[in-house]
């Protein structure tokens, strides 16, 4: 499907200065930014309703130095955020790319709030692993569904055209310049739309089994929890046009997806002092390192299953998330007053589970570090009633992609920008390096929002007359 066709002799039905492929966070933000610069914009979305992985996410966006942080007395800065990103990814990402998004995301959130009325607030009651400041921002429901609904509302209110059920199946190019796109409708009919600039905002390749098998073999058979329409089109088009790609094995996994309920269980259950045990009642890792790398670790346990065990205090914190409330409503969160009762409900051997919980109690009491390297210093004890969720590991989205410059222009293998091709969000190479462990919470929406705004702004000023 992801073909590059010649542009010569093609009669485009109409031409738009900026075409955006994909109606997730990156595409909507790019569209708003380009429109503000006075460009005509068309968003092409394959689904009947633009949602993407954005709608499936918790909608939490990390941003340093925002007014919401200042109001909450949280000290932070883009440099500090960039240092956290680089530390989590062991220095793998390009520091310039990291600085670019770390500096851009705070102003982007304030812009979305001031201009389009998105009511962000900062999550100030728990910390995400690897973030040295509380800098996650979200909308009231803390859900990606609310994020995409509000972005879509803003795009519609701005009068920007969004064409749904419009899958882009090919690009028309003249050498390195994109001249238009081929759009295939559900009835098989095809339209050709010309463009002055093209923004690829159609995410990565998490929904493409073959590409996942090639680039992320450890999760080849894992549950894919992202949007199925993300088939790697941006990567395939970019590769075919000679674009540079990087860190294609990078990805966000998650080690706490309720199974079989299929609902994300917030990692606050762990950071606030919960633990994971396998079906034999044994702990098996330092869960506090991060949820992304935990996906493959959970999948290596018997039946690829773990139980996330916490308590009512932690459940109270987790309840701010719509996902968690849904998991509770579906009965996926067990309650037990004693370790024996928890063992009975989870069908874990009572002796093994009691011993594990006693060991955790002791570590917490002593502020000790366990054999996996997890420190329990300052961690409150787990107090009955216990809460537990049966979980598995899943692939959320891929983090590798097309290499872009300061204006989100796609670069070729020599580092030269393609004249009118831009990439944002999961279509572009992220800031997580080549491993799951490099993913710092929020890196996904970080590049969707920050690069989306940069790409839209730059795409709006590509001179149409120089395109043919
Ligand atoms: C369960 C879950 C929880 C997450 N939680 C968070 C979080 O809290 N914070 C965070 O930062 N990140 C989170 N992420 C990651 C985050 O969702 C993504 O990084 C982000 O949404 C990517 O935005 P995007 O706009 O690039 O892609 P998407 O939102 O996936 O949008 C891409 C759009 O492109 C469309 N499309 C694809 N191909 C074509 C085509 N050929 N033609 C037309 N349209 C096309 C798709 O239909 C889709 O609508 C989470 C992910 C998952 C799965």
Short mmCIF file of C-alpha atoms and ligand atoms in Angstrom, two decimals:
data_model
loop_
_atom_site.label_atom_id
_atom_site.label_comp_id
_atom_site.label_asym_id
_atom_site.label_seq_id
_atom_site.Cartn_x
_atom_site.Cartn_y
_atom_site.Cartn_z
CA UNK A 1 0.00 0.00 0.00
CA UNK A 2 2.82 2.40 0.77
CA UNK A 3 3.97 3.27 -2.70
CA UNK A 4 5.76 6.22 -4.24
CA UNK A 5 4.32 7.03 -7.67
CA UNK A 6 5.51 9.56 -10.24
CA UNK A 7 3.89 12.97 -10.22
CA UNK A 8 4.48 13.68 -13.87
CA UNK A 9 1.24 13.91 -15.83
CA UNK A 10 -0.96 13.33 -12.74
CA UNK A 11 -4.06 15.49 -12.67
CA UNK A 12 -4.76 16.24 -9.02
CA UNK A 13 -8.43 16.80 -8.27
CA UNK A 14 -7.45 19.79 -6.15
CA UNK A 15 -4.33 21.08 -4.37
CA UNK A 16 -3.96 22.17 -0.75
CA UNK A 17 -0.94 24.06 0.61
CA UNK A 18 -0.50 21.69 3.59
CA UNK A 19 -1.74 18.11 3.64
CA UNK A 20 -1.48 16.25 6.96
CA UNK A 21 -1.70 12.45 6.96
CA UNK A 22 -3.16 11.19 10.24
CA UNK A 23 -5.68 12.66 12.66
CA UNK A 24 -4.04 11.81 16.00
CA UNK A 25 -2.41 14.32 18.34
CA UNK A 26 0.51 15.03 16.00
CA UNK A 27 -1.73 15.61 12.99
CA UNK A 28 -4.27 17.77 14.82
CA UNK A 29 -1.58 19.92 16.43
CA UNK A 30 0.26 20.29 13.11
CA UNK A 31 -3.00 21.30 11.43
CA UNK A 32 -3.73 23.96 14.05
CA UNK A 33 -0.21 25.37 13.79
CA UNK A 34 -0.23 25.50 9.98
CA UNK A 35 -3.70 27.05 9.92
CA UNK A 36 -2.61 29.74 12.36
CA UNK A 37 0.17 30.65 9.96
CA UNK A 38 -2.44 31.28 7.30
CA UNK A 39 -1.99 28.10 5.27
CA UNK A 40 -4.86 26.09 3.83
CA UNK A 41 -4.78 22.68 5.53
CA UNK A 42 -6.39 19.31 4.88
CA UNK A 43 -6.12 16.41 7.35
CA UNK A 44 -6.54 12.95 5.82
CA UNK A 45 -7.55 10.22 8.25
CA UNK A 46 -8.15 6.60 7.37
CA UNK A 47 -10.75 6.02 10.11
CA UNK A 48 -14.35 7.23 10.22
CA UNK A 49 -13.46 9.24 13.34
CA UNK A 50 -9.95 10.55 14.04
CA UNK A 51 -8.69 8.87 17.19
CA UNK A 52 -5.43 7.03 16.64
CA UNK A 53 -3.28 5.76 19.49
CA UNK A 54 -3.81 9.17 21.04
CA UNK A 55 -7.36 8.16 22.01
CA UNK A 56 -6.06 4.95 23.60
CA UNK A 57 -3.43 6.74 25.66
CA UNK A 58 -3.65 8.20 29.14
CA UNK A 59 -3.22 11.56 27.45
CA UNK A 60 -0.38 12.58 29.75
CA UNK A 61 2.20 14.94 28.29
CA UNK A 62 5.47 15.79 30.06
CA UNK A 63 6.42 19.45 29.92
CA UNK A 64 8.95 21.47 31.96
CA UNK A 65 8.67 25.02 33.26
CA UNK A 66 4.93 25.40 32.69
CA UNK A 67 2.71 27.79 34.56
CA UNK A 68 0.85 24.83 36.05
CA UNK A 69 4.10 23.62 37.58
CA UNK A 70 4.92 27.10 38.87
CA UNK A 71 1.46 27.33 40.47
CA UNK A 72 2.10 23.99 42.18
CA UNK A 73 5.56 25.12 43.33
CA UNK A 74 7.36 22.57 41.11
CA UNK A 75 10.81 23.62 39.96
CA UNK A 76 11.75 22.40 36.51
CA UNK A 77 13.42 23.46 33.28
CA UNK A 78 13.88 22.22 29.69
CA UNK A 79 17.53 21.40 30.48
CA UNK A 80 16.54 19.26 33.42
CA UNK A 81 13.89 17.47 31.35
CA UNK A 82 16.39 16.90 28.52
CA UNK A 83 18.86 15.44 31.02
CA UNK A 84 16.17 13.02 32.27
CA UNK A 85 15.33 11.92 28.71
CA UNK A 86 18.99 11.32 27.89
CA UNK A 87 19.63 9.51 31.18
CA UNK A 88 16.71 7.10 30.61
CA UNK A 89 17.90 6.37 27.07
CA UNK A 90 21.53 6.05 28.18
CA UNK A 91 22.61 8.94 25.98
CA UNK A 92 21.50 7.26 22.75
CA UNK A 93 19.23 9.97 21.28
CA UNK A 94 20.66 12.97 19.50
CA UNK A 95 20.94 15.69 22.22
CA UNK A 96 19.88 18.35 19.71
CA UNK A 97 16.66 16.47 18.97
CA UNK A 98 16.05 16.04 22.69
CA UNK A 99 16.62 19.74 23.43
CA UNK A 100 14.30 20.65 20.55
CA UNK A 101 11.28 18.86 21.99
CA UNK A 102 12.11 19.58 25.65
CA UNK A 103 12.09 23.31 24.88
CA UNK A 104 9.06 23.25 22.60
CA UNK A 105 6.57 21.20 24.60
CA UNK A 106 5.87 23.58 27.52
CA UNK A 107 5.04 26.54 25.27
CA UNK A 108 2.98 24.18 23.08
CA UNK A 109 0.78 23.12 26.02
CA UNK A 110 0.29 26.73 27.14
CA UNK A 111 -0.60 27.62 23.53
CA UNK A 112 -3.18 24.81 23.38
CA UNK A 113 -4.64 26.00 26.68
CA UNK A 114 -4.70 29.72 25.89
CA UNK A 115 -5.73 29.61 22.26
CA UNK A 116 -7.88 26.49 22.13
CA UNK A 117 -9.10 26.16 25.71
CA UNK A 118 -7.57 22.78 26.58
CA UNK A 119 -7.74 22.77 30.40
CA UNK A 120 -4.42 21.12 31.30
CA UNK A 121 -3.28 20.60 34.85
CA UNK A 122 -0.14 19.02 36.25
CA UNK A 123 -0.22 15.59 37.91
CA UNK A 124 1.29 16.59 41.25
CA UNK A 125 0.47 13.65 43.47
CA UNK A 126 2.84 11.01 42.15
CA UNK A 127 6.06 10.68 40.18
CA UNK A 128 6.81 8.71 37.05
CA UNK A 129 10.03 6.68 36.93
CA UNK A 130 12.95 8.61 35.53
CA UNK A 131 11.35 12.07 35.83
CA UNK A 132 13.22 14.20 38.36
CA UNK A 133 10.28 16.62 38.59
CA UNK A 134 6.52 16.21 38.51
CA UNK A 135 5.85 17.38 34.98
CA UNK A 136 3.10 15.19 33.52
CA UNK A 137 0.19 17.29 32.30
CA UNK A 138 -3.24 16.02 31.46
CA UNK A 139 -6.84 17.02 30.91
CA UNK A 140 -9.47 16.57 33.65
CA UNK A 141 -10.29 12.93 32.88
CA UNK A 142 -6.58 12.07 32.41
CA UNK A 143 -7.52 10.24 29.23
CA UNK A 144 -6.30 10.36 25.65
CA UNK A 145 -9.90 10.17 24.49
CA UNK A 146 -10.50 13.60 26.00
CA UNK A 147 -7.25 14.87 24.47
CA UNK A 148 -8.18 13.84 20.93
CA UNK A 149 -11.80 14.97 21.36
CA UNK A 150 -10.69 18.43 22.42
CA UNK A 151 -8.07 18.68 19.67
CA UNK A 152 -10.63 17.57 17.08
CA UNK A 153 -13.06 20.15 18.46
CA UNK A 154 -10.41 22.86 18.13
CA UNK A 155 -9.61 21.84 14.55
CA UNK A 156 -13.28 21.85 13.61
CA UNK A 157 -13.88 25.21 15.31
CA UNK A 158 -10.95 26.65 13.35
CA UNK A 159 -12.65 25.54 10.13
CA UNK A 160 -9.87 23.15 9.13
CA UNK A 161 -10.99 20.40 6.76
CA UNK A 162 -10.66 16.84 8.04
CA UNK A 163 -11.44 14.14 5.51
CA UNK A 164 -12.23 10.84 7.20
CA UNK A 165 -12.34 7.36 5.67
CA UNK A 166 -9.52 8.69 3.51
CA UNK A 167 -6.58 6.33 3.59
CA UNK A 168 -3.48 7.60 1.88
CA UNK A 169 -2.22 4.69 -0.17
CA UNK A 170 0.59 6.35 -2.14
CA UNK A 171 2.59 9.54 -2.45
CA UNK A 172 3.18 11.19 -5.82
CA UNK A 173 6.70 12.55 -5.97
CA UNK A 174 8.98 14.30 -8.39
CA UNK A 175 12.40 13.24 -7.20
CA UNK A 176 12.68 14.30 -3.55
CA UNK A 177 9.65 16.59 -3.72
CA UNK A 178 6.20 15.33 -2.80
CA UNK A 179 3.56 16.71 -5.17
CA UNK A 180 0.47 14.99 -3.85
CA UNK A 181 -1.12 11.91 -2.39
CA UNK A 182 -3.36 9.10 -3.56
CA UNK A 183 -6.38 8.68 -1.29
CA UNK A 184 -8.36 5.44 -1.29
CA UNK A 185 -11.92 5.49 0.03
CA UNK A 186 -13.71 2.52 1.65
CA UNK A 187 -15.56 1.74 -1.62
CA UNK A 188 -12.21 1.40 -3.40
CA UNK A 189 -12.49 4.67 -5.29
CA UNK A 190 -9.33 6.72 -5.58
CA UNK A 191 -8.76 10.48 -5.46
CA UNK A 192 -5.55 12.40 -5.99
CA UNK A 193 -4.86 15.49 -3.90
CA UNK A 194 -1.97 17.83 -4.64
CA UNK A 195 -0.01 19.48 -1.84
CA UNK A 196 2.53 22.21 -1.27
CA UNK A 197 3.89 20.45 1.80
CA UNK A 198 3.14 17.10 3.38
CA UNK A 199 3.19 16.34 7.10
CA UNK A 200 3.45 12.66 7.96
CA UNK A 201 1.55 12.23 11.24
CA UNK A 202 0.44 8.64 10.73
CA UNK A 203 2.48 7.22 13.65
CA UNK A 204 4.81 4.22 13.56
CA UNK A 205 4.56 0.53 12.69
CA UNK A 206 3.16 -1.06 15.85
CA UNK A 207 0.16 -2.35 13.90
CA UNK A 208 2.30 -4.02 11.25
CA UNK A 209 3.26 -7.52 12.44
CA UNK A 210 5.92 -7.97 9.78
CA UNK A 211 7.67 -4.71 10.65
CA UNK A 212 7.43 -5.41 14.38
CA UNK A 213 8.90 -8.87 13.77
CA UNK A 214 11.79 -7.30 11.87
CA UNK A 215 12.56 -4.41 14.20
CA UNK A 216 11.24 -5.47 17.64
CA UNK A 217 11.47 -9.28 17.55
CA UNK A 218 11.11 -9.68 21.34
CA UNK A 219 7.53 -8.39 21.08
CA UNK A 220 6.68 -10.04 17.75
CA UNK A 221 3.93 -12.12 19.35
CA UNK A 222 2.94 -9.67 22.06
CA UNK A 223 -0.44 -8.04 22.35
CA UNK A 224 -0.39 -4.78 20.36
CA UNK A 225 -2.25 -2.21 22.42
CA UNK A 226 -2.00 0.73 20.05
CA UNK A 227 -4.12 1.77 17.10
CA UNK A 228 -4.32 -0.99 14.47
CA UNK A 229 -4.31 1.49 11.58
CA UNK A 230 -0.72 2.47 12.33
CA UNK A 231 0.87 0.26 9.70
CA UNK A 232 4.22 1.96 9.25
CA UNK A 233 3.24 3.91 6.15
CA UNK A 234 5.41 6.93 7.07
CA UNK A 235 8.44 4.70 7.54
CA UNK A 236 7.87 2.84 4.28
CA UNK A 237 7.29 6.02 2.26
CA UNK A 238 10.28 7.69 3.87
CA UNK A 239 12.54 4.72 3.18
CA UNK A 240 11.38 4.62 -0.43
CA UNK A 241 12.24 8.30 -0.77
CA UNK A 242 15.73 7.84 0.64
CA UNK A 243 15.01 9.31 4.08
CA UNK A 244 17.30 8.58 7.00
CA UNK A 245 15.78 6.36 9.71
CA UNK A 246 16.99 5.72 13.23
CA UNK A 247 16.41 3.57 16.30
CA UNK A 248 13.86 1.36 14.57
CA UNK A 249 14.00 -1.16 17.43
CA UNK A 250 12.99 1.56 19.94
CA UNK A 251 9.52 1.22 21.34
CA UNK A 252 7.19 1.72 24.25
CA UNK A 253 6.06 -1.45 25.86
CA UNK A 254 3.97 -1.71 29.00
CA UNK A 255 4.17 -4.35 31.69
CA UNK A 256 0.77 -3.75 33.23
CA UNK A 257 -2.13 -4.28 30.86
CA UNK A 258 -5.05 -5.97 32.61
CA UNK A 259 -5.59 -9.36 31.02
CA UNK A 260 -8.01 -10.46 29.70
CA UNK A 261 -9.82 -7.16 30.40
CA UNK A 262 -7.43 -5.34 28.05
CA UNK A 263 -7.20 -2.12 30.08
CA UNK A 264 -4.08 -0.18 30.99
CA UNK A 265 -3.37 -0.27 34.72
CA UNK A 266 -1.47 2.88 35.65
CA UNK A 267 2.13 2.43 36.74
CA UNK A 268 1.32 4.57 39.78
CA UNK A 269 0.32 1.20 41.25
CA UNK A 270 4.04 0.38 41.22
CA UNK A 271 5.69 3.74 41.82
CA UNK A 272 3.51 4.24 44.89
CA UNK A 273 4.78 0.97 46.38
CA UNK A 274 3.07 -1.94 44.65
CA UNK A 275 4.93 -4.97 43.31
CA UNK A 276 4.51 -7.59 40.61
CA UNK A 277 4.51 -11.32 41.29
CA UNK A 278 4.27 -14.13 38.78
CA UNK A 279 1.71 -16.92 38.90
CA UNK A 280 4.05 -18.78 41.26
CA UNK A 281 3.93 -15.91 43.75
CA UNK A 282 7.53 -14.81 43.12
CA UNK A 283 8.75 -11.34 42.40
CA UNK A 284 10.96 -11.36 39.33
CA UNK A 285 12.33 -7.87 38.64
CA UNK A 286 12.99 -4.33 39.72
CA UNK A 287 9.60 -3.04 38.63
CA UNK A 288 10.59 0.52 39.49
CA UNK A 289 12.91 0.80 36.49
CA UNK A 290 10.00 1.59 34.19
CA UNK A 291 6.91 0.10 32.64
CA UNK A 292 8.24 0.03 29.09
CA UNK A 293 11.04 -2.50 29.60
CA UNK A 294 8.72 -4.44 31.93
CA UNK A 295 6.62 -5.65 28.96
CA UNK A 296 9.21 -8.17 27.76
CA UNK A 297 10.07 -9.13 31.36
CA UNK A 298 6.44 -9.97 32.18
CA UNK A 299 6.11 -11.89 28.92
CA UNK A 300 9.02 -14.11 29.98
CA UNK A 301 7.07 -15.24 33.10
CA UNK A 302 4.94 -18.41 33.07
CA UNK A 303 2.05 -17.90 30.62
CA UNK A 304 3.29 -14.33 30.07
CA UNK A 305 1.26 -13.27 33.10
CA UNK A 306 1.93 -11.32 36.31
CA UNK A 307 -0.17 -9.94 39.14
CA UNK A 308 0.26 -6.28 40.04
CA UNK A 309 -0.32 -6.17 43.81
CA UNK A 310 -0.97 -2.94 45.71
CA UNK A 311 -3.40 -1.64 48.33
CA UNK A 312 -6.42 0.57 48.78
CA UNK A 313 -4.36 3.74 49.39
CA UNK A 314 -2.65 3.24 46.02
CA UNK A 315 -5.95 2.39 44.34
CA UNK A 316 -7.19 5.77 45.57
CA UNK A 317 -4.38 7.50 43.67
CA UNK A 318 -4.87 5.32 40.59
CA UNK A 319 -8.57 6.17 40.52
CA UNK A 320 -7.85 9.59 39.01
CA UNK A 321 -7.35 7.67 35.75
CA UNK A 322 -10.37 6.82 33.68
CA UNK A 323 -8.69 3.52 32.66
CA UNK A 324 -8.31 2.43 36.23
CA UNK A 325 -11.89 3.30 37.05
CA UNK A 326 -12.97 1.22 34.08
CA UNK A 327 -10.82 -1.71 35.19
CA UNK A 328 -12.52 -1.55 38.59
CA UNK A 329 -15.96 -1.31 37.01
CA UNK A 330 -15.18 -4.42 34.94
CA UNK A 331 -14.17 -6.34 38.04
CA UNK A 332 -10.53 -6.63 36.96
CA UNK A 333 -9.23 -5.25 40.29
CA UNK A 334 -9.48 -7.85 43.04
CA UNK A 335 -9.85 -7.01 46.74
CA UNK A 336 -8.59 -9.22 49.56
CA UNK A 337 -8.28 -8.62 53.29
CA UNK A 338 -5.47 -11.11 53.87
CA UNK A 339 -2.59 -12.66 51.89
CA UNK A 340 -4.40 -16.02 52.13
CA UNK A 341 -7.55 -14.54 50.60
CA UNK A 342 -5.46 -12.87 47.88
CA UNK A 343 -3.83 -16.24 47.15
CA UNK A 344 -7.20 -17.90 46.88
CA UNK A 345 -8.54 -15.33 44.46
CA UNK A 346 -5.43 -15.21 42.29
CA UNK A 347 -4.92 -19.02 42.44
CA UNK A 348 -1.33 -18.42 43.55
CA UNK A 349 0.18 -20.79 46.15
CA UNK A 350 -0.70 -19.28 49.55
CA UNK A 351 2.69 -19.98 51.14
CA UNK A 352 4.71 -18.46 48.32
CA UNK A 353 2.54 -15.33 48.13
CA UNK A 354 2.57 -14.80 51.90
CA UNK A 355 6.37 -15.15 51.95
CA UNK A 356 6.77 -12.64 49.11
CA UNK A 357 4.47 -10.09 50.76
CA UNK A 358 6.25 -10.55 54.08
CA UNK A 359 9.60 -9.96 52.37
CA UNK A 360 8.25 -6.76 50.78
CA UNK A 361 6.92 -5.64 54.20
CA UNK A 362 10.36 -6.14 55.71
CA UNK A 363 12.15 -4.32 52.90
CA UNK A 364 9.79 -1.38 53.34
CA UNK A 365 10.19 -1.35 57.10
CA UNK A 366 13.98 -1.35 56.76
CA UNK A 367 14.08 0.93 53.71
CA UNK A 368 16.13 -1.80 52.07
CA UNK A 369 17.07 -2.66 48.51
CA UNK A 370 15.97 -6.02 47.11
CA UNK A 371 18.02 -8.52 45.09
CA UNK A 372 16.85 -6.90 41.83
CA UNK A 373 18.13 -3.48 42.86
CA UNK A 374 14.80 -1.87 43.78
CA UNK A 375 15.04 0.47 46.73
CA UNK A 376 12.06 0.54 49.10
CA UNK A 377 13.35 3.52 51.08
CA UNK A 378 10.46 5.81 51.99
CA UNK A 379 7.88 3.43 50.52
CA UNK A 380 4.71 3.11 52.61
CA UNK A 381 3.80 -0.44 53.66
CA UNK A 382 1.07 -2.30 51.78
CA UNK A 383 -1.91 -2.30 54.13
CA UNK A 384 -4.98 -4.55 53.74
CA UNK A 385 -7.27 -4.58 51.95
CA UNK A 386 -4.91 -5.65 49.16
CA UNK A 387 -5.80 -4.92 45.57
CA UNK A 388 -4.47 -6.96 42.62
CA UNK A 389 -4.83 -7.05 38.84
CA UNK A 390 -3.86 -9.88 36.48
CA UNK A 391 -1.68 -8.29 33.78
CA UNK A 392 0.41 -9.04 30.74
CA UNK A 393 3.04 -7.20 28.70
CA UNK A 394 2.10 -5.37 25.52
CA UNK A 395 3.55 -3.25 22.74
CA UNK A 396 2.10 0.28 22.83
CA UNK A 397 3.88 1.97 19.99
CA UNK A 398 7.18 2.14 18.15
CA UNK A 399 9.66 4.92 18.80
CA UNK A 400 12.03 4.66 15.84
CA UNK A 401 11.31 6.49 12.62
CA UNK A 402 12.26 9.19 10.17
CA UNK A 403 15.07 11.51 11.19
CA UNK A 404 13.98 15.16 11.19
CA UNK A 405 15.71 18.52 11.63
CA UNK A 406 14.89 21.57 13.76
CA UNK A 407 11.85 22.32 11.60
CA UNK A 408 10.67 18.69 11.59
CA UNK A 409 11.77 18.34 7.96
CA UNK A 410 12.55 14.77 6.99
CA UNK A 411 16.27 14.34 6.29
CA UNK A 412 17.83 12.12 3.67
CA UNK A 413 20.71 9.75 4.38
CA UNK A 414 23.22 12.57 3.81
CA UNK A 415 21.41 14.82 6.30
CA UNK A 416 19.89 17.08 3.65
CA UNK A 417 16.22 18.03 4.24
CA UNK A 418 13.71 16.79 1.68
CA UNK A 419 12.16 19.98 0.27
CA UNK A 420 8.58 19.70 1.51
CA UNK A 421 8.22 16.58 3.63
CA UNK A 422 7.75 16.80 7.42
CA UNK A 423 7.22 14.19 10.13
CA UNK A 424 5.86 14.40 13.68
CA UNK A 425 4.77 12.10 16.48
CA UNK A 426 5.32 8.39 15.99
CA UNK A 427 6.22 8.89 12.31
CA UNK A 428 9.46 10.59 13.33
CA UNK A 429 12.37 9.12 15.23
CA UNK A 430 11.61 9.67 18.91
CA UNK A 431 13.88 10.44 21.84
CA UNK A 432 13.98 6.98 23.39
CA UNK A 433 16.96 5.41 21.65
CA UNK A 434 16.97 1.85 20.40
CA UNK A 435 15.66 -0.02 23.47
CA UNK A 436 12.38 -0.32 25.37
CA UNK A 437 14.20 0.78 28.51
CA UNK A 438 15.00 4.10 26.84
CA UNK A 439 11.36 5.15 26.89
CA UNK A 440 10.74 7.82 29.49
CA UNK A 441 7.04 8.14 30.35
CA UNK A 442 5.37 10.55 28.00
CA UNK A 443 7.97 10.44 25.22
CA UNK A 444 5.16 9.48 22.83
CA UNK A 445 2.87 12.47 23.18
CA UNK A 446 5.91 14.66 23.76
CA UNK A 447 7.03 14.27 20.14
CA UNK A 448 3.43 14.26 18.88
CA UNK A 449 2.67 17.67 20.40
CA UNK A 450 6.09 19.33 20.20
CA UNK A 451 7.04 18.13 16.71
CA UNK A 452 3.44 18.48 15.51
CA UNK A 453 3.51 22.18 16.27
CA UNK A 454 7.00 22.62 14.78
CA UNK A 455 6.07 20.69 11.63
CA UNK A 456 2.81 22.56 11.08
CA UNK A 457 4.47 25.93 11.55
CA UNK A 458 7.28 25.13 9.11
CA UNK A 459 5.06 23.38 6.55
CA UNK A 460 2.85 26.47 6.35
CA UNK A 461 5.68 28.55 4.91
CA UNK A 462 6.83 26.11 2.21
CA UNK A 463 6.45 28.04 -0.98
CA UNK A 464 3.86 26.34 -3.15
CA UNK A 465 5.15 27.88 -6.37
CA UNK A 466 8.49 26.17 -5.89
CA UNK A 467 6.88 22.79 -5.78
CA UNK A 468 6.75 21.78 -9.42
C1 LIG B 1 -2.53 2.40 25.79
C2 LIG B 1 -1.58 3.51 25.48
C3 LIG B 1 -1.32 4.46 26.46
C4 LIG B 1 -0.43 5.50 26.16
N1 LIG B 1 -0.27 6.49 27.11
C5 LIG B 1 0.54 7.54 26.80
C6 LIG B 1 0.67 8.65 27.70
O1 LIG B 1 -0.01 8.76 28.71
N2 LIG B 1 1.57 9.62 27.38
C7 LIG B 1 2.28 9.58 26.21
O2 LIG B 1 3.08 10.48 25.97
N3 LIG B 1 2.12 8.59 25.32
C8 LIG B 1 1.26 7.59 25.58
N4 LIG B 1 1.08 6.60 24.64
C9 LIG B 1 1.70 6.77 23.32
C10 LIG B 1 0.89 7.79 22.51
O3 LIG B 1 -0.45 7.35 22.41
C11 LIG B 1 1.46 7.96 21.09
O4 LIG B 1 2.84 8.18 21.17
C12 LIG B 1 0.80 9.16 20.40
O5 LIG B 1 -0.60 9.07 20.51
C13 LIG B 1 1.22 9.23 18.95
O6 LIG B 1 0.48 10.25 18.32
P1 LIG B 1 0.44 10.29 16.74
O7 LIG B 1 -0.41 11.45 16.40
O8 LIG B 1 1.82 10.20 16.22
O9 LIG B 1 -0.28 8.93 16.31
P2 LIG B 1 -1.80 8.44 16.42
O10 LIG B 1 -2.51 9.09 17.55
O11 LIG B 1 -1.77 6.96 16.41
O12 LIG B 1 -2.45 8.98 15.09
C14 LIG B 1 -2.08 8.46 13.83
C15 LIG B 1 -3.29 8.49 12.92
O13 LIG B 1 -2.87 8.23 11.58
C16 LIG B 1 -3.89 7.48 10.94
N5 LIG B 1 -3.27 6.83 9.78
C17 LIG B 1 -2.30 5.88 9.77
N6 LIG B 1 -1.97 5.58 8.51
C18 LIG B 1 -2.74 6.34 7.69
C19 LIG B 1 -2.86 6.47 6.28
N7 LIG B 1 -2.09 5.75 5.44
N8 LIG B 1 -3.77 7.35 5.78
C20 LIG B 1 -4.56 8.10 6.61
N9 LIG B 1 -4.48 7.99 7.95
C21 LIG B 1 -3.57 7.14 8.50
C22 LIG B 1 -4.37 6.53 12.02
O14 LIG B 1 -5.64 6.02 11.72
C23 LIG B 1 -4.32 7.42 13.26
O15 LIG B 1 -5.57 8.04 13.48
C24 LIG B 1 0.21 5.55 24.90
C25 LIG B 1 -0.06 4.58 23.94
C26 LIG B 1 -0.95 3.56 24.21
C27 LIG B 1 -1.24 2.55 23.13
#
